[in-house]
Short mmCIF file of C-alpha atoms in Angstrom, two decimals:
data_model
loop_
_atom_site.label_atom_id
_atom_site.label_comp_id
_atom_site.label_asym_id
_atom_site.label_seq_id
_atom_site.Cartn_x
_atom_site.Cartn_y
_atom_site.Cartn_z
CA MET F 58 -41.41 -293.86 -46.51
CA GLU F 59 -38.68 -291.46 -45.44
CA ILE F 60 -39.08 -288.72 -42.83
CA TYR F 61 -36.95 -285.58 -42.65
CA GLU F 62 -37.02 -282.67 -40.23
CA GLY F 63 -36.49 -278.96 -40.76
CA LYS F 64 -37.19 -275.61 -39.18
CA PRO F 65 -40.83 -274.64 -39.83
CA ILE F 66 -41.43 -271.14 -41.20
CA PHE F 67 -45.20 -271.40 -41.51
CA LYS F 68 -47.58 -273.94 -40.05
CA GLY F 69 -49.95 -275.95 -42.20
CA ILE F 70 -50.04 -279.14 -44.25
CA ALA F 71 -49.25 -279.50 -47.96
CA ILE F 72 -49.63 -282.72 -49.97
CA GLY F 73 -48.39 -283.13 -53.53
CA LYS F 74 -45.52 -283.98 -55.85
CA ILE F 75 -42.06 -282.55 -55.40
CA PHE F 76 -40.56 -280.24 -57.97
CA TYR F 77 -36.81 -280.07 -57.57
CA TYR F 78 -35.94 -276.55 -58.61
CA GLN F 79 -32.48 -276.10 -60.10
CA LYS F 80 -31.10 -272.66 -60.62
CA GLY F 81 -30.11 -271.83 -64.16
CA LYS F 82 -26.61 -270.96 -63.00
CA GLN F 83 -24.37 -269.89 -65.82
CA GLN F 84 -21.03 -271.55 -66.47
CA VAL F 85 -18.77 -268.51 -66.60
CA LYS F 86 -15.40 -268.73 -68.35
CA ARG F 87 -12.53 -266.30 -67.96
CA GLU F 88 -11.76 -264.68 -71.29
CA LYS F 89 -9.12 -262.10 -72.20
CA ILE F 90 -10.55 -259.01 -73.88
CA GLN F 91 -8.82 -256.41 -76.05
CA ASP F 92 -11.18 -253.42 -75.86
CA VAL F 93 -11.57 -252.50 -72.17
CA ALA F 94 -13.80 -249.49 -72.83
CA ALA F 95 -16.19 -251.56 -74.97
CA GLU F 96 -16.36 -254.28 -72.29
CA ILE F 97 -17.18 -251.75 -69.56
CA ALA F 98 -19.86 -250.25 -71.81
CA ARG F 99 -21.31 -253.75 -72.31
CA TYR F 100 -21.39 -254.23 -68.52
CA GLU F 101 -23.06 -250.84 -68.00
CA ALA F 102 -25.74 -251.68 -70.59
CA ALA F 103 -26.39 -255.01 -68.86
CA ASN F 104 -26.61 -253.24 -65.51
CA GLU F 105 -29.23 -250.85 -66.91
CA LYS F 106 -31.30 -253.70 -68.37
CA ALA F 107 -31.09 -255.66 -65.09
CA SER F 108 -32.37 -252.59 -63.25
CA GLU F 109 -35.32 -252.36 -65.65
CA GLN F 110 -36.12 -256.04 -65.01
CA LEU F 111 -36.02 -255.47 -61.26
CA GLN F 112 -38.38 -252.50 -61.58
CA ALA F 113 -40.84 -254.75 -63.43
CA LEU F 114 -40.46 -257.42 -60.75
CA TYR F 115 -41.08 -254.80 -58.06
CA GLU F 116 -44.33 -253.74 -59.72
CA LYS F 117 -45.42 -257.40 -60.04
CA ALA F 118 -44.54 -258.11 -56.40
CA VAL F 119 -46.47 -255.06 -55.16
CA LYS F 120 -49.64 -256.53 -56.69
CA GLU F 121 -49.03 -260.06 -55.43
CA VAL F 122 -47.41 -259.75 -51.97
CA GLY F 123 -47.77 -256.10 -51.04
CA GLU F 124 -45.46 -253.09 -51.10
CA ALA F 125 -43.61 -254.04 -47.92
CA ASN F 126 -42.52 -257.43 -49.27
CA ALA F 127 -41.77 -256.00 -52.71
CA ALA F 128 -39.22 -253.64 -51.16
CA VAL F 129 -36.51 -256.30 -51.59
CA PHE F 130 -36.38 -255.43 -55.30
CA GLU F 131 -35.78 -251.77 -54.48
CA VAL F 132 -32.85 -252.99 -52.38
CA HIS F 133 -31.59 -255.05 -55.33
CA MET F 134 -31.75 -252.01 -57.59
CA MET F 135 -29.67 -250.07 -55.06
CA MET F 136 -27.20 -252.95 -54.79
CA LEU F 137 -26.70 -252.86 -58.57
CA GLU F 138 -25.57 -249.26 -58.17
CA ASP F 139 -23.49 -249.83 -55.03
CA ASP F 140 -20.17 -248.07 -55.47
CA ASP F 141 -18.09 -250.91 -54.00
CA TYR F 142 -19.84 -253.56 -56.11
CA VAL F 143 -19.60 -251.54 -59.35
CA SER F 144 -16.00 -250.46 -58.70
CA SER F 145 -14.92 -254.04 -58.07
CA ILE F 146 -16.36 -255.16 -61.42
CA THR F 147 -15.03 -252.28 -63.52
CA ASN F 148 -11.62 -252.38 -61.83
CA MET F 149 -11.29 -256.10 -62.58
CA ILE F 150 -12.14 -255.51 -66.25
CA GLU F 151 -9.63 -252.66 -66.48
CA THR F 152 -6.71 -254.19 -64.59
CA GLN F 153 -7.07 -257.84 -65.59
CA ASN F 154 -8.47 -257.41 -69.11
CA VAL F 155 -11.20 -259.98 -68.38
CA ASN F 156 -14.70 -260.32 -69.77
CA ALA F 157 -17.61 -258.69 -67.90
CA GLU F 158 -19.23 -262.06 -67.06
CA PHE F 159 -16.12 -263.22 -65.21
CA ALA F 160 -15.71 -259.89 -63.37
CA VAL F 161 -19.38 -259.95 -62.28
CA ALA F 162 -19.26 -263.59 -61.17
CA THR F 163 -16.04 -263.11 -59.18
CA THR F 164 -17.30 -259.94 -57.50
CA GLY F 165 -20.60 -261.62 -56.68
CA ASP F 166 -18.84 -264.59 -55.07
CA ASN F 167 -16.57 -262.29 -53.04
CA PHE F 168 -19.41 -260.10 -51.75
CA ALA F 169 -21.68 -263.08 -50.98
CA GLU F 170 -18.86 -264.72 -49.02
CA MET F 171 -18.29 -261.49 -47.10
CA PHE F 172 -21.97 -261.25 -46.09
CA SER F 173 -22.25 -264.93 -45.20
CA GLN F 174 -19.35 -264.60 -42.73
CA MET F 175 -21.09 -261.89 -40.72
CA ASP F 176 -22.54 -262.76 -37.32
CA ASP F 177 -25.75 -260.78 -37.80
CA GLU F 178 -28.51 -263.00 -39.25
CA TYR F 179 -29.98 -260.10 -41.21
CA PHE F 180 -26.73 -259.48 -43.07
CA LYS F 181 -26.16 -263.20 -43.58
CA ALA F 182 -29.47 -263.26 -45.43
CA ARG F 183 -28.17 -260.51 -47.76
CA ALA F 184 -25.69 -262.98 -49.27
CA ALA F 185 -28.60 -264.47 -51.23
CA ASP F 186 -29.47 -260.99 -52.52
CA VAL F 187 -25.94 -260.49 -53.86
CA LYS F 188 -26.07 -263.88 -55.59
CA ASP F 189 -29.43 -262.98 -57.09
CA ILE F 190 -28.34 -259.70 -58.70
CA THR F 191 -25.10 -261.34 -59.86
CA GLU F 192 -26.97 -264.18 -61.59
CA ARG F 193 -29.27 -261.61 -63.18
CA LEU F 194 -26.37 -259.60 -64.59
CA ILE F 195 -24.71 -262.73 -65.97
CA SER F 196 -27.99 -263.81 -67.58
CA VAL F 197 -28.35 -260.43 -69.28
CA LEU F 198 -24.72 -260.42 -70.43
CA SER F 199 -25.07 -263.93 -71.88
CA GLU F 200 -28.49 -263.03 -73.33
CA GLN F 201 -30.35 -265.69 -71.39
CA GLU F 202 -33.49 -264.83 -69.44
CA SER F 203 -33.98 -266.10 -65.87
CA ALA F 204 -36.83 -268.57 -65.40
CA GLY F 205 -38.75 -269.34 -62.23
CA GLU F 206 -40.74 -271.95 -64.15
CA ILE F 207 -42.18 -274.76 -62.00
CA GLY F 208 -44.52 -276.54 -64.42
CA ALA F 209 -48.29 -276.67 -64.94
CA GLU F 210 -49.39 -278.61 -61.84
CA PRO F 211 -49.36 -277.54 -58.15
CA VAL F 212 -46.11 -278.71 -56.55
CA ILE F 213 -43.98 -278.65 -53.44
CA VAL F 214 -40.90 -276.68 -54.48
CA VAL F 215 -37.60 -278.10 -53.19
CA ALA F 216 -34.36 -276.17 -53.69
CA ASP F 217 -30.98 -275.49 -52.15
CA ASP F 218 -32.10 -271.89 -51.76
CA LEU F 219 -34.48 -269.53 -53.53
CA ALA F 220 -33.73 -265.97 -54.51
CA PRO F 221 -36.41 -263.27 -54.26
CA SER F 222 -36.66 -262.90 -58.04
CA GLU F 223 -37.21 -266.65 -58.43
CA THR F 224 -40.02 -266.83 -55.89
CA VAL F 225 -41.80 -263.79 -57.32
CA GLN F 226 -41.66 -265.16 -60.88
CA MET F 227 -43.16 -268.50 -59.83
CA ASP F 228 -46.87 -269.01 -60.47
CA LYS F 229 -48.41 -268.57 -57.01
CA ASP F 230 -51.36 -270.82 -57.91
CA LYS F 231 -48.93 -273.71 -58.40
CA LEU F 232 -47.07 -273.38 -55.07
CA LEU F 233 -48.10 -275.83 -52.33
CA ALA F 234 -45.04 -275.42 -50.09
CA PHE F 235 -41.35 -274.47 -50.00
CA ILE F 236 -38.53 -276.73 -48.79
CA THR F 237 -34.96 -275.42 -48.82
CA ARG F 238 -31.58 -276.59 -47.60
CA TYR F 239 -30.41 -273.07 -46.83
CA GLY F 240 -32.12 -269.77 -46.09
CA SER F 241 -33.31 -268.14 -42.88
CA ALA F 242 -36.44 -266.95 -41.17
CA ASN F 243 -35.51 -263.46 -42.49
CA SER F 244 -35.26 -264.57 -46.11
CA HIS F 245 -37.65 -263.36 -48.77
CA THR F 246 -38.79 -266.94 -49.35
CA ALA F 247 -39.78 -267.22 -45.69
CA ILE F 248 -41.61 -263.90 -45.83
CA LEU F 249 -43.43 -264.99 -49.00
CA ALA F 250 -44.47 -268.29 -47.41
CA ARG F 251 -45.95 -266.45 -44.43
CA THR F 252 -47.67 -263.93 -46.69
CA MET F 253 -49.19 -266.68 -48.86
CA ASN F 254 -50.06 -268.84 -45.82
CA ILE F 255 -48.28 -271.89 -47.25
CA PRO F 256 -46.11 -274.34 -45.28
CA ALA F 257 -42.35 -273.91 -45.53
CA LEU F 258 -39.36 -275.69 -44.02
CA ILE F 259 -35.72 -274.62 -44.09
CA GLY F 260 -32.61 -276.54 -43.09
CA VAL F 261 -33.72 -279.78 -44.77
CA ASP F 262 -31.11 -282.15 -46.22
CA ILE F 263 -32.74 -282.19 -49.67
CA LYS F 264 -32.04 -284.67 -52.50
CA GLU F 265 -32.45 -284.24 -56.24
CA GLU F 266 -33.77 -287.81 -56.51
CA TRP F 267 -36.98 -286.69 -54.74
CA ASN F 268 -38.12 -284.95 -57.93
CA GLY F 269 -41.58 -286.22 -58.95
CA HIS F 270 -42.14 -288.19 -55.71
CA MET F 271 -45.26 -287.76 -53.60
CA ALA F 272 -44.60 -285.89 -50.34
CA ILE F 273 -46.26 -284.31 -47.34
CA VAL F 274 -45.03 -281.14 -45.65
CA ASP F 275 -46.22 -280.84 -42.06
CA GLY F 276 -45.41 -277.27 -41.05
CA ARG F 277 -46.88 -277.84 -37.60
CA GLU F 278 -44.30 -280.48 -36.68
CA GLY F 279 -41.50 -279.37 -39.02
CA LYS F 280 -41.54 -282.71 -40.88
CA LEU F 281 -41.28 -283.77 -44.50
CA TYR F 282 -42.61 -287.21 -45.54
CA ILE F 283 -41.29 -288.67 -48.81
CA ASP F 284 -43.52 -291.38 -50.36
CA PRO F 285 -45.77 -291.46 -47.26
CA GLU F 286 -47.40 -294.71 -46.18
CA GLU F 287 -51.17 -294.97 -46.70
CA GLU F 288 -51.94 -294.64 -43.00
CA VAL F 289 -49.86 -291.47 -42.65
CA LEU F 290 -51.31 -290.02 -45.86
CA THR F 291 -54.90 -290.63 -44.71
CA LYS F 292 -54.25 -289.15 -41.28
CA LEU F 293 -52.65 -285.97 -42.63
CA GLN F 294 -55.26 -285.60 -45.39
CA GLU F 295 -57.92 -285.52 -42.67
CA ALA F 296 -55.90 -282.97 -40.68
CA GLN F 297 -55.44 -280.86 -43.82
CA LYS F 298 -59.18 -280.99 -44.54
CA LYS F 299 -59.96 -279.75 -41.04
CA GLU F 300 -57.43 -276.93 -41.42
CA GLN F 301 -58.95 -275.89 -44.75
CA GLU F 302 -62.47 -275.93 -43.32
CA ALA F 303 -61.34 -273.83 -40.37
CA ARG F 304 -59.61 -271.32 -42.70
CA GLU F 305 -62.69 -271.06 -44.90
CA LEU F 306 -64.88 -270.37 -41.91
CA LEU F 307 -62.43 -267.79 -40.61
CA SER F 308 -62.06 -266.12 -44.02
CA MET F 309 -65.77 -265.34 -43.90
CA LEU F 310 -64.94 -263.08 -40.95
CA LYS F 311 -62.81 -260.76 -43.08
CA GLY F 312 -64.47 -257.38 -43.25
CA LYS F 313 -66.64 -258.16 -40.25
CA GLU F 314 -66.67 -255.88 -37.23
CA ASP F 315 -64.84 -256.76 -34.05
CA VAL F 316 -67.93 -256.56 -31.89
CA THR F 317 -69.26 -258.92 -29.23
CA ALA F 318 -72.59 -260.71 -29.55
CA ASP F 319 -74.16 -258.08 -27.27
CA GLY F 320 -72.72 -255.06 -29.07
CA LYS F 321 -69.42 -254.09 -27.43
CA HIS F 322 -66.80 -252.94 -29.95
CA ILE F 323 -63.24 -254.21 -29.47
CA LYS F 324 -60.09 -252.94 -31.16
CA LEU F 325 -58.41 -256.01 -32.68
CA TYR F 326 -54.90 -255.05 -33.75
CA ALA F 327 -51.74 -256.91 -34.80
CA ASN F 328 -48.15 -257.02 -33.51
CA ILE F 329 -45.29 -256.47 -35.97
CA ALA F 330 -41.51 -256.53 -35.79
CA GLY F 331 -40.82 -254.39 -38.84
CA VAL F 332 -42.01 -252.68 -41.99
CA GLY F 333 -42.07 -255.99 -43.88
CA ASP F 334 -44.84 -257.38 -41.65
CA VAL F 335 -47.46 -254.82 -42.70
CA ALA F 336 -48.66 -256.89 -45.68
CA ASN F 337 -49.50 -259.74 -43.31
CA VAL F 338 -51.43 -257.35 -41.06
CA LEU F 339 -53.54 -256.18 -44.00
CA ALA F 340 -53.99 -259.71 -45.38
CA ASN F 341 -55.36 -260.86 -42.03
CA ASP F 342 -57.69 -257.84 -41.78
CA ALA F 343 -56.44 -256.38 -38.51
CA ALA F 344 -57.99 -253.04 -37.56
CA GLY F 345 -54.59 -251.54 -36.82
CA ILE F 346 -51.14 -252.21 -35.36
CA GLY F 347 -51.08 -252.45 -31.58
CA LEU F 348 -47.37 -253.11 -31.18
CA PHE F 349 -44.68 -252.02 -33.64
CA ARG F 350 -41.43 -253.19 -32.05
CA SER F 351 -39.22 -250.31 -33.17
CA GLU F 352 -36.05 -251.91 -31.82
CA PHE F 353 -35.77 -253.92 -35.06
CA LEU F 354 -34.36 -250.73 -36.63
CA TYR F 355 -31.55 -250.80 -34.07
CA LEU F 356 -31.01 -254.57 -34.07
CA GLU F 357 -30.51 -254.61 -37.85
CA ALA F 358 -28.17 -251.61 -37.95
CA GLU F 359 -24.42 -251.39 -37.42
CA ASP F 360 -24.74 -248.00 -35.76
CA TYR F 361 -27.49 -245.84 -34.28
CA PRO F 362 -30.14 -245.34 -37.00
CA ASP F 363 -30.46 -241.64 -37.73
CA GLU F 364 -33.65 -239.60 -37.63
CA GLU F 365 -34.31 -239.80 -41.36
CA THR F 366 -33.93 -243.60 -41.49
CA GLN F 367 -36.38 -244.00 -38.65
CA PHE F 368 -38.79 -241.38 -39.99
CA LEU F 369 -39.01 -243.13 -43.38
CA ALA F 370 -39.75 -246.49 -41.71
CA TYR F 371 -42.49 -245.10 -39.45
CA LYS F 372 -43.93 -242.98 -42.28
CA ARG F 373 -44.09 -245.99 -44.57
CA VAL F 374 -46.00 -248.09 -42.05
CA ALA F 375 -48.39 -245.22 -41.30
CA GLU F 376 -49.07 -244.67 -45.02
CA ASN F 377 -49.52 -248.39 -45.71
CA MET F 378 -52.02 -248.66 -42.88
CA ALA F 379 -54.04 -245.86 -44.52
CA GLY F 380 -55.41 -244.13 -41.45
CA LYS F 381 -55.61 -247.19 -39.20
CA LYS F 382 -53.92 -246.80 -35.83
CA VAL F 383 -50.22 -247.69 -35.55
CA VAL F 384 -48.92 -247.99 -31.98
CA VAL F 385 -45.12 -247.76 -32.00
CA ARG F 386 -43.24 -248.91 -28.93
CA THR F 387 -40.13 -246.85 -28.36
CA LEU F 388 -36.72 -248.47 -28.16
CA ASP F 389 -36.78 -251.61 -25.98
CA ILE F 390 -33.12 -252.61 -26.02
CA GLY F 391 -31.49 -254.53 -23.18
CA ALA F 392 -32.30 -257.82 -21.42
CA ASP F 393 -32.43 -260.45 -24.22
CA LYS F 394 -32.08 -257.82 -26.98
CA GLN F 395 -28.45 -256.73 -27.03
CA VAL F 396 -26.94 -254.31 -29.56
CA ASP F 397 -23.14 -254.10 -29.70
CA TYR F 398 -22.84 -250.40 -30.48
CA PHE F 399 -24.87 -249.49 -27.36
CA ASN F 400 -21.87 -250.75 -25.37
CA LEU F 401 -24.04 -252.03 -22.52
CA ASP F 402 -22.23 -253.48 -19.53
CA LYS F 403 -22.70 -257.15 -18.79
CA GLU F 404 -25.30 -257.51 -16.03
CA GLU F 405 -26.00 -260.35 -13.64
CA ASN F 406 -29.75 -259.93 -14.18
CA PRO F 407 -30.30 -257.94 -17.41
CA ALA F 408 -34.09 -258.50 -17.47
CA MET F 409 -34.27 -256.34 -14.36
CA GLY F 410 -31.47 -254.02 -15.32
CA TYR F 411 -30.51 -251.19 -17.65
CA ARG F 412 -33.05 -251.48 -20.44
CA ALA F 413 -35.88 -249.86 -22.44
CA ILE F 414 -37.09 -246.49 -21.07
CA ARG F 415 -34.25 -246.48 -18.54
CA ILE F 416 -31.73 -246.26 -21.37
CA CYS F 417 -33.83 -243.64 -23.17
CA LEU F 418 -34.04 -241.35 -20.15
CA ASP F 419 -30.35 -241.86 -19.36
CA ARG F 420 -29.28 -241.23 -22.97
CA PRO F 421 -31.75 -238.54 -24.07
CA GLU F 422 -29.96 -237.86 -27.36
CA ILE F 423 -30.95 -241.35 -28.59
CA PHE F 424 -34.50 -240.89 -27.30
CA ARG F 425 -34.91 -237.44 -28.88
CA THR F 426 -33.84 -238.77 -32.29
CA GLN F 427 -36.50 -241.46 -32.16
CA LEU F 428 -39.17 -239.10 -30.86
CA ARG F 429 -38.48 -236.56 -33.62
CA ALA F 430 -38.84 -239.32 -36.23
CA LEU F 431 -42.05 -240.64 -34.67
CA ILE F 432 -43.67 -237.23 -34.19
CA ARG F 433 -42.82 -236.23 -37.78
CA ALA F 434 -44.35 -239.50 -39.03
CA SER F 435 -47.59 -238.68 -37.21
CA ALA F 436 -48.37 -236.25 -40.05
CA TYR F 437 -48.81 -239.23 -42.40
CA GLY F 438 -51.21 -241.45 -40.45
CA GLU F 439 -52.58 -242.28 -37.02
CA ILE F 440 -49.40 -242.82 -35.03
CA ALA F 441 -49.50 -243.51 -31.28
CA ILE F 442 -46.32 -243.63 -29.18
CA MET F 443 -45.94 -246.20 -26.40
CA TYR F 444 -43.24 -246.25 -23.71
CA PRO F 445 -42.04 -249.59 -22.26
CA MET F 446 -40.96 -250.64 -18.74
CA ILE F 447 -42.64 -247.77 -16.89
CA ILE F 448 -42.68 -248.00 -13.09
CA SER F 449 -43.62 -244.49 -11.93
CA VAL F 450 -45.54 -241.29 -12.64
CA GLU F 451 -42.23 -239.38 -12.44
CA GLU F 452 -40.92 -241.26 -15.49
CA VAL F 453 -44.02 -240.38 -17.48
CA LEU F 454 -43.74 -236.69 -16.56
CA LYS F 455 -40.08 -236.66 -17.68
CA ILE F 456 -41.05 -238.27 -20.99
CA LYS F 457 -43.89 -235.83 -21.60
CA ALA F 458 -41.55 -232.90 -20.92
CA ILE F 459 -39.08 -234.21 -23.53
CA VAL F 460 -41.91 -234.69 -26.02
CA GLU F 461 -43.02 -231.07 -25.53
CA GLU F 462 -39.44 -229.90 -26.11
CA VAL F 463 -39.25 -231.91 -29.34
CA LYS F 464 -42.58 -230.53 -30.54
CA LYS F 465 -41.35 -227.00 -29.84
CA GLU F 466 -38.17 -227.68 -31.88
CA LEU F 467 -40.25 -228.96 -34.80
CA ASP F 468 -42.55 -225.93 -34.61
CA GLU F 469 -39.56 -223.57 -34.72
CA GLN F 470 -38.17 -225.44 -37.72
CA GLY F 471 -41.54 -225.34 -39.51
CA ILE F 472 -41.78 -229.15 -39.60
CA ARG F 473 -45.35 -230.38 -39.51
CA TYR F 474 -46.73 -233.22 -37.40
CA GLY F 475 -50.13 -234.60 -36.48
CA ASN F 476 -52.03 -235.33 -33.31
CA PHE F 477 -50.75 -238.46 -31.60
CA GLU F 478 -51.69 -240.46 -28.54
CA GLN F 479 -49.15 -241.34 -25.86
CA GLY F 480 -49.40 -244.50 -23.81
CA ILE F 481 -47.38 -246.82 -21.64
CA MET F 482 -46.82 -250.53 -21.31
CA ILE F 483 -47.96 -252.10 -18.08
CA GLU F 484 -45.43 -254.88 -17.60
CA THR F 485 -44.20 -254.47 -14.04
CA PRO F 486 -46.09 -255.05 -10.77
CA ALA F 487 -45.14 -251.46 -9.83
CA ALA F 488 -46.99 -250.11 -12.88
CA VAL F 489 -50.05 -252.21 -11.99
CA MET F 490 -50.09 -250.87 -8.42
CA MET F 491 -49.69 -247.28 -9.70
CA SER F 492 -52.07 -247.70 -12.64
CA GLU F 493 -54.81 -245.42 -11.29
CA GLU F 494 -52.35 -242.51 -11.02
CA LEU F 495 -50.60 -243.37 -14.29
CA ALA F 496 -53.91 -243.44 -16.18
CA LYS F 497 -54.39 -239.72 -15.52
CA GLU F 498 -51.18 -238.94 -17.41
CA VAL F 499 -51.59 -241.01 -20.59
CA ASP F 500 -54.09 -241.84 -23.32
CA PHE F 501 -53.81 -245.62 -23.11
CA PHE F 502 -52.30 -248.66 -21.41
CA SER F 503 -51.05 -251.77 -23.20
CA ILE F 504 -50.43 -254.73 -20.92
CA GLY F 505 -47.24 -256.60 -21.79
CA THR F 506 -48.18 -259.97 -20.34
CA ASN F 507 -44.84 -261.62 -21.17
CA ASP F 508 -42.77 -259.45 -18.83
CA LEU F 509 -45.64 -258.94 -16.36
CA THR F 510 -45.81 -262.71 -15.87
CA GLN F 511 -42.02 -262.98 -15.53
CA TYR F 512 -41.77 -260.23 -12.91
CA THR F 513 -44.87 -261.26 -10.98
CA LEU F 514 -43.87 -264.92 -10.70
CA ALA F 515 -40.16 -264.11 -10.25
CA MET F 516 -39.40 -266.62 -13.02
CA ASP F 517 -37.13 -266.04 -16.00
CA ARG F 518 -39.38 -266.72 -19.00
CA GLN F 519 -36.36 -267.89 -21.01
CA ASN F 520 -35.24 -270.48 -18.47
CA MET F 521 -36.23 -273.85 -19.94
CA LYS F 522 -35.94 -275.52 -16.52
CA LEU F 523 -38.91 -273.46 -15.35
CA ASP F 524 -41.21 -274.30 -18.27
CA THR F 525 -43.40 -276.65 -16.25
CA MET F 526 -43.77 -274.11 -13.43
CA TYR F 527 -44.12 -270.95 -15.52
CA ASP F 528 -47.87 -270.27 -15.53
CA PRO F 529 -49.14 -267.22 -17.45
CA HIS F 530 -52.69 -268.19 -16.32
CA HIS F 531 -51.72 -267.79 -12.66
CA PRO F 532 -54.57 -266.12 -10.71
CA ALA F 533 -52.19 -263.32 -9.67
CA ILE F 534 -51.60 -262.39 -13.34
CA LEU F 535 -55.32 -262.35 -14.12
CA ARG F 536 -56.02 -260.21 -11.04
CA MET F 537 -53.34 -257.73 -12.12
CA ILE F 538 -54.84 -257.52 -15.61
CA ARG F 539 -58.30 -256.88 -14.13
CA MET F 540 -56.89 -254.22 -11.77
CA THR F 541 -55.12 -252.47 -14.65
CA ILE F 542 -58.28 -252.39 -16.77
CA GLU F 543 -60.41 -251.02 -13.92
CA ASN F 544 -57.85 -248.36 -12.92
CA GLY F 545 -57.21 -247.37 -16.51
CA HIS F 546 -60.90 -246.76 -17.08
CA LYS F 547 -61.15 -244.78 -13.85
CA GLY F 548 -58.40 -242.49 -15.11
CA GLY F 549 -59.97 -242.11 -18.54
CA CYS F 550 -57.65 -244.15 -20.76
CA TRP F 551 -58.32 -247.16 -22.95
CA VAL F 552 -56.62 -250.46 -22.08
CA GLY F 553 -55.26 -253.21 -24.32
CA ILE F 554 -53.11 -256.33 -24.18
CA CYS F 555 -50.16 -256.77 -26.56
CA GLY F 556 -48.39 -259.74 -24.91
CA GLU F 557 -48.77 -263.40 -25.87
CA LEU F 558 -51.86 -263.82 -23.68
CA GLY F 559 -53.74 -261.51 -26.05
CA ALA F 560 -53.78 -264.35 -28.60
CA ASP F 561 -54.64 -267.04 -26.04
CA THR F 562 -58.16 -267.89 -27.20
CA THR F 563 -58.87 -269.77 -23.96
CA LEU F 564 -58.75 -266.38 -22.21
CA THR F 565 -60.42 -264.15 -24.82
CA GLU F 566 -63.84 -264.34 -23.19
CA THR F 567 -62.29 -263.68 -19.76
CA PHE F 568 -60.56 -260.53 -21.02
CA LEU F 569 -63.72 -259.30 -22.71
CA LYS F 570 -65.69 -259.70 -19.50
CA MET F 571 -62.96 -257.84 -17.61
CA GLY F 572 -63.67 -254.89 -19.90
CA ILE F 573 -60.61 -254.95 -22.16
CA ASP F 574 -60.79 -252.40 -25.01
CA GLU F 575 -58.11 -253.75 -27.32
CA LEU F 576 -56.24 -256.97 -28.12
CA SER F 577 -53.08 -256.95 -30.24
CA VAL F 578 -51.96 -260.33 -31.55
CA SER F 579 -49.74 -261.90 -34.20
CA PRO F 580 -51.39 -261.34 -37.61
CA SER F 581 -52.30 -265.01 -38.07
CA PHE F 582 -54.33 -264.93 -34.82
CA VAL F 583 -56.54 -261.99 -35.83
CA LEU F 584 -59.35 -264.03 -37.37
CA PRO F 585 -59.42 -266.79 -34.70
CA VAL F 586 -59.68 -264.11 -31.99
CA ARG F 587 -62.33 -262.23 -34.00
CA LYS F 588 -64.42 -265.40 -34.14
CA ILE F 589 -64.49 -265.64 -30.34
CA ILE F 590 -65.16 -261.92 -29.90
CA ARG F 591 -68.21 -262.13 -32.14
CA GLU F 592 -69.53 -265.20 -30.32
CA THR F 593 -69.10 -263.79 -26.79
CA LYS F 594 -71.60 -261.91 -24.63
CA VAL F 595 -69.90 -259.70 -22.05
CA LYS F 596 -72.97 -258.74 -20.00
#
């Protein structure tokens, strides 16, 4: 038995034979051509056919993994038409008199290398996309179709890396788990694994000789067992059986109401980091989105995202959620989320410094752009806007004044928008102590237990030395949550929790008895929390 470790992408246990997936990479030779115009025409025809293939893959992916996850193929279609990419290929054919296959392969290698050298993890992940469209073009030019074939039996797929088109073309009924040497948590393969609820590990030192061997993937521990011993196999088979039984029981809760045993209705929503997470929200049957971390739009950009870029993202989520509530938290940059182009000064204590709503009120042009995008998107679904790091009524009044100015601008321009709620995050002791007054100014509270715990205990939640002392169950935290709920209700607003404690099933009953109205959790926690809600009596 051999044991290997990797970075887990999705928890769970998979047991089966390994299928070592080898890419059908073409051997491209440099050839001198005589007719440059004919060669460019051949490339353009291949480009058109590749685009048609990607459109078909997009339509297939929409059915299998949802529109949000299928969007990668729209990106690939745009990359095929990218001016720099196309110009590089055609220029090489014209100036070097080389065949289209060689020009495509060389350009693909150059662009992939450029992306892989970038510091940003998102852009690093795009290197795989460039390789994917390049391989597709070469396959079309050489009249060979790409595969994605993994055989007739369920297998654990092991590969150096997997391109989006390869994972989508694989038979989903035959996939037990993914193991790759390369890739990232942002890769399409990782997203697919989470969407399909199958274990996946990345960063594993894979070997071709594993092909056909029995293996176990333990996504809980991040371990891969090759030719497991009988004792290990039996132990993990039992653990897998328990997991399957638990999932089956939970799956019976899909479509059920989020209502306590004695009739109190609870809003059970999900937290997301971006547009691509919506499919997981729907797959896990959440009643809405309680925390859309809008800062991902800024973290993934090289410059401030403009109004239209933001509007399209918010609109897409609102449309995909089909009338279910979508609570979008406005820009929460600063502290541990740094963006170079914001040019923020280095701070001794950034968690308590220039961040979130403080930046927005200090740089209103950034805030107005986001508010315009959000308010416009409210015409396409049930959008609610939530402001982070609030400490005073004065801040809320300033925000509401800006919102009214933006609405007036949109009215004058004839741009429509819908009705939208406005709420604040309660994540500072100051906000807790002022919650009765704050409740009169907003439609809802959402308690951010991560920061509330950090500020209340005066402990940096990212300091590993404090792990044993950092106690989110501290009585002071629970008292603050209770106080916030009571004061929120006095002021006429609904109150939810969107921090990590919302998914802590040991506290679900406690929160329900405190009178909480909403819990927003990671999508995979929706059904476990629903189970407890339906079993609990609050009176």
